[in-house]
mmCIF file of C-alpha atoms in Angstrom:
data_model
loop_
_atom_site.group_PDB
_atom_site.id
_atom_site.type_symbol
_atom_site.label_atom_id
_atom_site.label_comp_id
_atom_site.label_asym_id
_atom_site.label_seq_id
_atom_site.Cartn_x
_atom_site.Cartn_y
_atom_site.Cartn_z
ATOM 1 C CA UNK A 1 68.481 41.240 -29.670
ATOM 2 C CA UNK A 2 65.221 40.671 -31.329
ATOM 3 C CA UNK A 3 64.767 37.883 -33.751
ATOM 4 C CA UNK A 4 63.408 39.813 -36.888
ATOM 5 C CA UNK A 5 60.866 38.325 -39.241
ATOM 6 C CA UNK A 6 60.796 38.656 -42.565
ATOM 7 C CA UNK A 7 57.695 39.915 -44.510
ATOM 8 C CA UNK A 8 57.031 37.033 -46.337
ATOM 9 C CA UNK A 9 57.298 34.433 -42.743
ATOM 10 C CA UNK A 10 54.341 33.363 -41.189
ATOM 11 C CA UNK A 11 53.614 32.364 -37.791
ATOM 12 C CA UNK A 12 51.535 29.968 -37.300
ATOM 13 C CA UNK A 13 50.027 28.931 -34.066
ATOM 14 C CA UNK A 14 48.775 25.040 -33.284
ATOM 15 C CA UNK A 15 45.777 24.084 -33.122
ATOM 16 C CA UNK A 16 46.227 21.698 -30.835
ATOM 17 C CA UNK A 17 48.824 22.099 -28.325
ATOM 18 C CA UNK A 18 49.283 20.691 -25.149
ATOM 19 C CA UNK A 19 52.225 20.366 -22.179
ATOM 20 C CA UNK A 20 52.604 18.390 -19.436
ATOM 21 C CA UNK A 21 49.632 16.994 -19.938
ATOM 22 C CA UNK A 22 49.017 15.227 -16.592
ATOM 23 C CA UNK A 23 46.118 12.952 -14.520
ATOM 24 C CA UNK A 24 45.879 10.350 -12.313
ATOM 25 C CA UNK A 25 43.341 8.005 -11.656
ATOM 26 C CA UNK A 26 43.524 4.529 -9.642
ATOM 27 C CA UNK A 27 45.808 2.022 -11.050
ATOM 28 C CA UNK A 28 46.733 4.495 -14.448
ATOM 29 C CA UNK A 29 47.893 7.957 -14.510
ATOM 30 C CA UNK A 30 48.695 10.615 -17.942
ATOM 31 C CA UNK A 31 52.205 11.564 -17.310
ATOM 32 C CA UNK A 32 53.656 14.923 -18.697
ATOM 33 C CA UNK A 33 51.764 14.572 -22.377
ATOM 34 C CA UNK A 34 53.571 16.972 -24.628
ATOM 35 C CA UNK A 35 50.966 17.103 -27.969
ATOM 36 C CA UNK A 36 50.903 19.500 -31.124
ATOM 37 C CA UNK A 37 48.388 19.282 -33.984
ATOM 38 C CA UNK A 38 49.477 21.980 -36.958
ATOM 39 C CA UNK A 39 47.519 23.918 -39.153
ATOM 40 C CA UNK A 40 47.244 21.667 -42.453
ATOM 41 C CA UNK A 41 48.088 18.310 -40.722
ATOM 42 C CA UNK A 42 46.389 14.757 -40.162
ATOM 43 C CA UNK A 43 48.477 13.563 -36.817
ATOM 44 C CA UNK A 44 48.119 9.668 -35.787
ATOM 45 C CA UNK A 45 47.270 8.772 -32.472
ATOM 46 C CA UNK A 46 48.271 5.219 -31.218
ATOM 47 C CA UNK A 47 49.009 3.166 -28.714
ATOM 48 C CA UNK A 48 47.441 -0.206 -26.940
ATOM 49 C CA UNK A 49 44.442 -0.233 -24.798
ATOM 50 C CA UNK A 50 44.133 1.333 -21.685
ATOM 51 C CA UNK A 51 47.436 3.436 -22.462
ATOM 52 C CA UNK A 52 45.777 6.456 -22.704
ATOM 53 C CA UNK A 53 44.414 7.744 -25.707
ATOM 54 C CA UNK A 54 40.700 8.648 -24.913
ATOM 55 C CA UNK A 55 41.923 9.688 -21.679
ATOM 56 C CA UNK A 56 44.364 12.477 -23.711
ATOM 57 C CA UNK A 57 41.649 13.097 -25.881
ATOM 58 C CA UNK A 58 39.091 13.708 -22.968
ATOM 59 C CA UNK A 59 41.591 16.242 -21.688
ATOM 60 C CA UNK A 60 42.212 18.307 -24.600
ATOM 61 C CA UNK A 61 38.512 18.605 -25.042
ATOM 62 C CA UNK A 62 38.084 19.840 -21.114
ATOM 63 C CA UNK A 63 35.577 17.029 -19.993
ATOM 64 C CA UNK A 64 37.760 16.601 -16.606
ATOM 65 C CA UNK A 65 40.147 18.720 -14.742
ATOM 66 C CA UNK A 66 44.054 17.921 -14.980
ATOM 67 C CA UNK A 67 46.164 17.524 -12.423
ATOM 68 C CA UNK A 68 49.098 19.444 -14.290
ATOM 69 C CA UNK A 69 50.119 20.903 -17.309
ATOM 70 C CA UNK A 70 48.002 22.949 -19.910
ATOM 71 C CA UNK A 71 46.241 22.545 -23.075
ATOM 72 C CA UNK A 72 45.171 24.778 -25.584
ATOM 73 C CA UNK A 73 42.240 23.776 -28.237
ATOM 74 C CA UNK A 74 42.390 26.025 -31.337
ATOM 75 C CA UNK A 75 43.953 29.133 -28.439
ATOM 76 C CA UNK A 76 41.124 28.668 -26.050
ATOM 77 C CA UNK A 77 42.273 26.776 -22.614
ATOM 78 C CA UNK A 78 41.069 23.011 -22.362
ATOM 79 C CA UNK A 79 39.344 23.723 -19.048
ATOM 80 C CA UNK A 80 37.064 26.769 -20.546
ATOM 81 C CA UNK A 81 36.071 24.546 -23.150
ATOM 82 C CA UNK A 82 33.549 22.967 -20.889
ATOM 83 C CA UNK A 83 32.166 26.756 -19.790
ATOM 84 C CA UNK A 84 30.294 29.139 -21.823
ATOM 85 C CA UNK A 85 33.884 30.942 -22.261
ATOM 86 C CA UNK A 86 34.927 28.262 -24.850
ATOM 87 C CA UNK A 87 31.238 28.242 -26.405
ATOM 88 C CA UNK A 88 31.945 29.577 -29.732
ATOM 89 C CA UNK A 89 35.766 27.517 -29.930
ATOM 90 C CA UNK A 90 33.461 24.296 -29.617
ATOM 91 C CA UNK A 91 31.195 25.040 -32.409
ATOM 92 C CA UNK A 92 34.778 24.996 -34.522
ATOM 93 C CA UNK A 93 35.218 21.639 -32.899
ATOM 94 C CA UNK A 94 34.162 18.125 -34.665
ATOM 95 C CA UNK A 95 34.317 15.415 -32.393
ATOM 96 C CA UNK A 96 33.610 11.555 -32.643
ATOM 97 C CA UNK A 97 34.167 9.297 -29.829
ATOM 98 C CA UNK A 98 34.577 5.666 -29.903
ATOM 99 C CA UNK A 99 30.653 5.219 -29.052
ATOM 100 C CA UNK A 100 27.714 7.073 -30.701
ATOM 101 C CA UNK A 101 26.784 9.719 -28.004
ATOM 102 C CA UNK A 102 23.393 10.276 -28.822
ATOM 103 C CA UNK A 103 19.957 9.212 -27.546
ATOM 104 C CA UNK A 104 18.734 5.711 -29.137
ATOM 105 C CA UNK A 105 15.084 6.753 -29.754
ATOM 106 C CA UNK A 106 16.195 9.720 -31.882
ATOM 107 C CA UNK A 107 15.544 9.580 -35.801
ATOM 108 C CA UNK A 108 18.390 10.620 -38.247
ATOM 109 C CA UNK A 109 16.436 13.461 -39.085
ATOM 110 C CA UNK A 110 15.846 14.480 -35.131
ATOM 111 C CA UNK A 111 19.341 14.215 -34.509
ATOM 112 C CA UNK A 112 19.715 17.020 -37.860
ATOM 113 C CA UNK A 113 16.882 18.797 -36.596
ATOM 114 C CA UNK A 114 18.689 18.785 -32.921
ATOM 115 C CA UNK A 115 22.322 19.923 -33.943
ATOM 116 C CA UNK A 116 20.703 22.579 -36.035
ATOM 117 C CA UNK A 117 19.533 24.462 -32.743
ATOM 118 C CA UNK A 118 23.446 23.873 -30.951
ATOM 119 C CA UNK A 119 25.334 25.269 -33.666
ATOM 120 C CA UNK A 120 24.809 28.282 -34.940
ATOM 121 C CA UNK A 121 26.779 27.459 -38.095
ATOM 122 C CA UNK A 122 24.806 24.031 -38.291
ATOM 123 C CA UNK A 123 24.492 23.091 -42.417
ATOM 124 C CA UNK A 124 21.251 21.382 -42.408
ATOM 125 C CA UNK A 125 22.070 20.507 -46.432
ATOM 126 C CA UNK A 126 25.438 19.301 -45.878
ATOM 127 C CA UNK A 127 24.441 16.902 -43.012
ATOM 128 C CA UNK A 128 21.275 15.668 -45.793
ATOM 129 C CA UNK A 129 24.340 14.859 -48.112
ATOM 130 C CA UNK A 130 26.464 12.794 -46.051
ATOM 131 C CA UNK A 131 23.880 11.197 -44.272
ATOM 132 C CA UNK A 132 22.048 9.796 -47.801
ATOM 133 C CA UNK A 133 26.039 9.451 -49.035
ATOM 134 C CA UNK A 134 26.900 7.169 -46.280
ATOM 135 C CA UNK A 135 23.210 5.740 -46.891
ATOM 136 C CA UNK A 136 21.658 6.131 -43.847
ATOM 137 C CA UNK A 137 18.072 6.613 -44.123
ATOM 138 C CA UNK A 138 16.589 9.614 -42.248
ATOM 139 C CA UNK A 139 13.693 7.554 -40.854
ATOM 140 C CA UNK A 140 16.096 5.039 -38.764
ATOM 141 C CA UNK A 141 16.724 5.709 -35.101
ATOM 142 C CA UNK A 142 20.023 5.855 -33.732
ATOM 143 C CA UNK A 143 19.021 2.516 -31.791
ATOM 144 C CA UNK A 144 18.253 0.921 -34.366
ATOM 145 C CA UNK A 145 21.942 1.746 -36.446
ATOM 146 C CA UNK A 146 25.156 -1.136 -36.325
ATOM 147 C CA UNK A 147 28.350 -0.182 -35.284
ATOM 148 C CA UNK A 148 29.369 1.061 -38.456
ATOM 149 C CA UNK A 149 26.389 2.954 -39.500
ATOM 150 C CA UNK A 150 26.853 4.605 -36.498
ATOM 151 C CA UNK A 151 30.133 5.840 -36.465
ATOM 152 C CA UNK A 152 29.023 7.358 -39.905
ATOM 153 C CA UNK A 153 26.583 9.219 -38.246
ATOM 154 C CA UNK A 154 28.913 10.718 -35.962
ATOM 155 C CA UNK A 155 31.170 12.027 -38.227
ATOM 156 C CA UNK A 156 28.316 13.313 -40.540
ATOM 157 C CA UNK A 157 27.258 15.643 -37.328
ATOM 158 C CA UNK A 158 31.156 16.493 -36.967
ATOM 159 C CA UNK A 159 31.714 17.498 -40.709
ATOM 160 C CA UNK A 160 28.106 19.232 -40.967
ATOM 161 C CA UNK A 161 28.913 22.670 -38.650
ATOM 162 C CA UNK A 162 31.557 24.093 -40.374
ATOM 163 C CA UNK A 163 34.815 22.637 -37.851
ATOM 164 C CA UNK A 164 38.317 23.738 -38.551
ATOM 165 C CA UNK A 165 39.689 20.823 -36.358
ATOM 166 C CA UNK A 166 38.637 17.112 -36.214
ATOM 167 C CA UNK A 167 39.241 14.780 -32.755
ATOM 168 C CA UNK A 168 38.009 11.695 -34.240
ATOM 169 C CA UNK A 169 38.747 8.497 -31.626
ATOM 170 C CA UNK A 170 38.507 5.366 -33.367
ATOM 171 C CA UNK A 171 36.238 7.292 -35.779
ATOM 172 C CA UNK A 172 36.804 4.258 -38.700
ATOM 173 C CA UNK A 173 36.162 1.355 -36.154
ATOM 174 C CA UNK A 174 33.548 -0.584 -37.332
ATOM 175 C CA UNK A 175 33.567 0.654 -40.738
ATOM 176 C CA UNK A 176 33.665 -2.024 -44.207
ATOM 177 C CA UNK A 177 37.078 -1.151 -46.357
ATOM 178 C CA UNK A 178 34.822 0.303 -48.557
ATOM 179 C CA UNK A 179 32.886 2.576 -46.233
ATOM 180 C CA UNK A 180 36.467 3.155 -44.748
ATOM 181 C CA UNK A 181 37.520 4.556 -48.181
ATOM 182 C CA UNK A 182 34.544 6.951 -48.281
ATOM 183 C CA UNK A 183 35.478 8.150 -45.034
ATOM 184 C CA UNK A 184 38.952 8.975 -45.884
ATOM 185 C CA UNK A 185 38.274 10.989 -48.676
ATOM 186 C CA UNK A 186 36.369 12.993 -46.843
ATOM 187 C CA UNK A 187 39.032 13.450 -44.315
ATOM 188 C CA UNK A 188 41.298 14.700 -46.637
ATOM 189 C CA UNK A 189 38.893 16.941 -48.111
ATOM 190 C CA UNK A 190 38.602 18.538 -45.032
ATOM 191 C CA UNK A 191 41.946 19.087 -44.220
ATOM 192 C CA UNK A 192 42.883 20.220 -47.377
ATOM 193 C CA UNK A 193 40.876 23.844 -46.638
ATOM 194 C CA UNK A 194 42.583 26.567 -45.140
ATOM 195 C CA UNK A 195 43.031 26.278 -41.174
ATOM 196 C CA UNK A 196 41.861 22.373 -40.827
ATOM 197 C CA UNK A 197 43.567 19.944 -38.881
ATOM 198 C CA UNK A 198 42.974 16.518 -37.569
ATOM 199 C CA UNK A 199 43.891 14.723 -34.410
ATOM 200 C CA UNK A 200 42.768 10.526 -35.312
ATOM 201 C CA UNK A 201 43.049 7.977 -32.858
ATOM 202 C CA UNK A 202 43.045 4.711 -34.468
ATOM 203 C CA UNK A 203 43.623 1.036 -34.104
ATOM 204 C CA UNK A 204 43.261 0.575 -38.147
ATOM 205 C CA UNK A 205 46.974 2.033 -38.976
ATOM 206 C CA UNK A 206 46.873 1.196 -41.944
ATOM 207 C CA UNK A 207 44.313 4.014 -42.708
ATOM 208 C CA UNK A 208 47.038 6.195 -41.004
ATOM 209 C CA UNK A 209 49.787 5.368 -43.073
ATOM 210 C CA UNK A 210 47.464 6.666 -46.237
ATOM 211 C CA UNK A 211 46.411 9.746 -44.867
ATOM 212 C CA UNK A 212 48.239 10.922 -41.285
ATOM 213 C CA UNK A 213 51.596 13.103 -41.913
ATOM 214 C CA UNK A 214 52.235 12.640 -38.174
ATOM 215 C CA UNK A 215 52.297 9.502 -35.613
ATOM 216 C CA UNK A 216 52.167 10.039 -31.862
ATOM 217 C CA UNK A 217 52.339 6.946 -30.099
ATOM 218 C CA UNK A 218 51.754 6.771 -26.343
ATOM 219 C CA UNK A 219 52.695 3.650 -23.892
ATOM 220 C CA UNK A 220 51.199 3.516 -20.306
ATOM 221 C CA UNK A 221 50.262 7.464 -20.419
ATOM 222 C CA UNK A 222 53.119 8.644 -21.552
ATOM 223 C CA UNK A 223 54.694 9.735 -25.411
ATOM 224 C CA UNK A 224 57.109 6.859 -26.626
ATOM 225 C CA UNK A 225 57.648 8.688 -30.042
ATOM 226 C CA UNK A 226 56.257 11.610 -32.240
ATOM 227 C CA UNK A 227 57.271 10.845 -36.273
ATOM 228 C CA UNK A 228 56.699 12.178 -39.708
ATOM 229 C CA UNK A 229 54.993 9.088 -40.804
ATOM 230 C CA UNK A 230 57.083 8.831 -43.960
ATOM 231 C CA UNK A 231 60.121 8.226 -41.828
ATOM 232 C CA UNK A 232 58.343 5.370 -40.537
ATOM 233 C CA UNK A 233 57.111 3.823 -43.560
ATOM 234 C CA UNK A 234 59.558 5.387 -46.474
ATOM 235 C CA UNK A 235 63.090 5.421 -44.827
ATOM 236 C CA UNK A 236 62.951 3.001 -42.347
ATOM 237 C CA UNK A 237 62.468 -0.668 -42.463
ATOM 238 C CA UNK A 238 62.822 -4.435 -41.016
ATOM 239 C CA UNK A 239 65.986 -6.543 -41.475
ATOM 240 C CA UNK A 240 64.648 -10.482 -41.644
ATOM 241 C CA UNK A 241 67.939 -11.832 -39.078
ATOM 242 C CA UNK A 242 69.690 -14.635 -37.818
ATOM 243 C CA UNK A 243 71.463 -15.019 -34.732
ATOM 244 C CA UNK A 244 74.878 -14.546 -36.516
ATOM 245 C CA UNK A 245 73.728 -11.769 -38.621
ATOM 246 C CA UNK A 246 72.809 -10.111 -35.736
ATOM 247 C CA UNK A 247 76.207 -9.909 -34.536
ATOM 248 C CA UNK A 248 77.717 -9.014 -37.632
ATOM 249 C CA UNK A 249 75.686 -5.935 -37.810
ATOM 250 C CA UNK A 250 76.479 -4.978 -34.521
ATOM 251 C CA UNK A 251 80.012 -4.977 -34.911
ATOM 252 C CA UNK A 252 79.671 -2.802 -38.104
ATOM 253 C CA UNK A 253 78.546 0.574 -36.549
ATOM 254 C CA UNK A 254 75.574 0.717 -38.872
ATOM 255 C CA UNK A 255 73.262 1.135 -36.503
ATOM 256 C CA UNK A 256 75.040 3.509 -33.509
ATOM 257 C CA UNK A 257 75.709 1.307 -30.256
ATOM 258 C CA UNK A 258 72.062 1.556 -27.839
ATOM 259 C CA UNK A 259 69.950 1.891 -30.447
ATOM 260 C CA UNK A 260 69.659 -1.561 -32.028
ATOM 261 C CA UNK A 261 66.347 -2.288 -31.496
ATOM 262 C CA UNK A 262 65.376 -6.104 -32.322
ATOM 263 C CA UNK A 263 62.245 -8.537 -31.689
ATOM 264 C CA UNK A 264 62.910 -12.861 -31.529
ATOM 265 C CA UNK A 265 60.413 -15.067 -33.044
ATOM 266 C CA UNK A 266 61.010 -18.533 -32.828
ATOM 267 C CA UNK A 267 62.038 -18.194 -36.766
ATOM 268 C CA UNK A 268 64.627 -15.896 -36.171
ATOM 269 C CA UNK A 269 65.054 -11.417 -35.586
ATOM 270 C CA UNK A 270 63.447 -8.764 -36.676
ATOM 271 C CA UNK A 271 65.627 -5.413 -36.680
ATOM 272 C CA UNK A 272 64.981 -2.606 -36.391
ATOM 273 C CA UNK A 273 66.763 -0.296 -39.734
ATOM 274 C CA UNK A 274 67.104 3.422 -39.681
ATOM 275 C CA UNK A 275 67.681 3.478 -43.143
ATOM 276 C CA UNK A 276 66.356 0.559 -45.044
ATOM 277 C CA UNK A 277 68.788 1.834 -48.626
ATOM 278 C CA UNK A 278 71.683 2.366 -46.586
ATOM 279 C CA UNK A 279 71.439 -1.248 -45.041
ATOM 280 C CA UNK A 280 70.483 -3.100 -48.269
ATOM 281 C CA UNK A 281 73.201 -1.596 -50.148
ATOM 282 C CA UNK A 282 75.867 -2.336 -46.609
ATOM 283 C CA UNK A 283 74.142 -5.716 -46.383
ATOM 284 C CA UNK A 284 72.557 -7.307 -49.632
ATOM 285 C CA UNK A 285 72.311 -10.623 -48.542
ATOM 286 C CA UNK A 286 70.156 -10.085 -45.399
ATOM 287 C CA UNK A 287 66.250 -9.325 -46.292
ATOM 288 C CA UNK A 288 64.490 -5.979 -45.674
ATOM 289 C CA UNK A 289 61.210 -4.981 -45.937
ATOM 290 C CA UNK A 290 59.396 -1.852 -45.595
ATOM 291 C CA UNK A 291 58.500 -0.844 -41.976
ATOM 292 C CA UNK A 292 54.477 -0.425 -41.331
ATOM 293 C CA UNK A 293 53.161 1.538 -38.637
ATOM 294 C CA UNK A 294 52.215 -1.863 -36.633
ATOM 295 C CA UNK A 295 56.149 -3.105 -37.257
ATOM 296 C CA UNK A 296 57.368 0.113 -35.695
ATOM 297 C CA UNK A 297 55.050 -0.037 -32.721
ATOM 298 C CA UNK A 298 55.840 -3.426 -31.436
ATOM 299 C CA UNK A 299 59.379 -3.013 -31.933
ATOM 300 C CA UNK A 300 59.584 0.032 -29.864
ATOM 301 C CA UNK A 301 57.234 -1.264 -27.273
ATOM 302 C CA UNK A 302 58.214 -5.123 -26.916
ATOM 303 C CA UNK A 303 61.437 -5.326 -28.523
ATOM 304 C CA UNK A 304 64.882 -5.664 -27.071
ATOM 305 C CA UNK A 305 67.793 -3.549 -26.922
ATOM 306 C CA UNK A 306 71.620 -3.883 -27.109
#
């Protein structure tokens, strides 16, 4: 039988959604990258370097063929995203890559002047007020931009043609904690319209933990863990061990038997706590702090298990 829907339910379909994600190159291969990016959602992208983050991102966006799986970019197939069948899904696209793609000589102004004849939805007053908002002057050339300056620049293209989806990678690299700020306003403007998303590979995590509802971590080319970001950084948290502690908590069934997760330092253990309340209240005399994004990362990729 049928599942029925109610009148009032809504489907809604990813924006980003991708299975199996697979490719392999010399010496590093993607392995079987399951990824989803929701209507209304900001979705963290982490992981070391080298473990395969562009090389997702590259993927998604069609710019090589896979060697398995499938990917879908806002319904259209990754691979017709590089062919004139995915022309009109790209101009619904906003995309900044780790590097400023554009030609040095250009002026600010010739790079407006240049997107305003690829996109037919191009908003010629809209790039005029980020660029003097992020203060770039129209007269520079790309060349002669910093690091910083330039990433603005990207993303002033990106948010000037009307996207519904965002692939920013490493987008705020570079950036002052000021300019940073500016920048995530803006990102939550955007996503705060009907039908946005972003997908935001980042280094900086602690921009994530103010603005992504979603982390995706991947290890090596493959998906270590996919979490509401308040689980990491509301419920969970880090017990400050010792030795003996360590073994007390073990033997209590707090944490179930596999799953104690722990890193050594030379002044004692970090643990790894499901429920930071739960533990404090079980355990008042051993510290615990809130869990960051960073804490959660290295424990699940360096630390020990018993």
């Amino acid at each position: 039988m049928e599942a029925m829907v109610s009148p009032t339910q809504t489907t809604t379909v990813p924006l980003i959604e991708a299975h199996g994600l697979t490719k392999h190159y010399d010496g590093f291969s993607l392995e079987g990258v399951d990824l989803t990016v929701a209507e209304g959602e900001v979705v963290g992208f982490i992981g070391q370097n080298g473990a395969g983050k562009s090389t997702t991102i590259k993927a998604l966006l069609g710019l090589f063929p896979i060697d398995g799986g499938e990917a879908r970019v806002l319904g259209c197939p990754s691979k017709d995203l590089s062919r004139s069948a995915g022309a009109a899904r790209k101009e619904e696209i906003g995309v900044v890559f780790d590097t400023v793609s554009l030609p040095e000589h250009l002026k600010i102004a010739d790079v407006g002047r240049i997107y305003a004849r690829a996109y037919r939805t191009w908003d010629a007053r809209r790039f005029q007020r980020l660029t003097a908002a992020y203060g770039l002057d129209a007269t520079k050339t790309v060349k002669g931009l910093s690091r910083g300056m330039g990433m603005k620049l990207s993303l002033a293209c990106a948010l000037s043609h009307q996207a519904r989806l965002l692939i920013l990678d490493e987008a705020t690299a570079g950036l002052d904690p000021m300019a940073r700020d500016e920048i995530l306003d803006e990102l939550r403007s955007f996503v705060a319209e009907p039908g946005h998303a972003i997908l935001m590979s980042s280094h900086i995590t602690s921009d994530l933990e103010r603005i992504a509802d979603r982390i995706v971590c991947i290890d090596a080319g493959r998906i270590v863990f996919d979490l509401p970001r308040d689980v990491i950084t509301d419920e969970m948290g880090i017990a400050r061990c010792r030795v003996a502690d360590l073994e007390r908590i073990a033997d209590s069934g707090i944490i179930p038997e596999g799953a104690l997760r722990y890193l050594r330092h030379d002044y004692g253990i970090d643990l790894l706590v499901p429920d930071r309340f739960a533990f404090a209240e079980n355990f008042p005399q051993i510290p615990v702090d809130r869990m960051t994004i960073d804490d959660y990362m290295s424990l699940i990729l360096k630390g020990g298990v018993r």
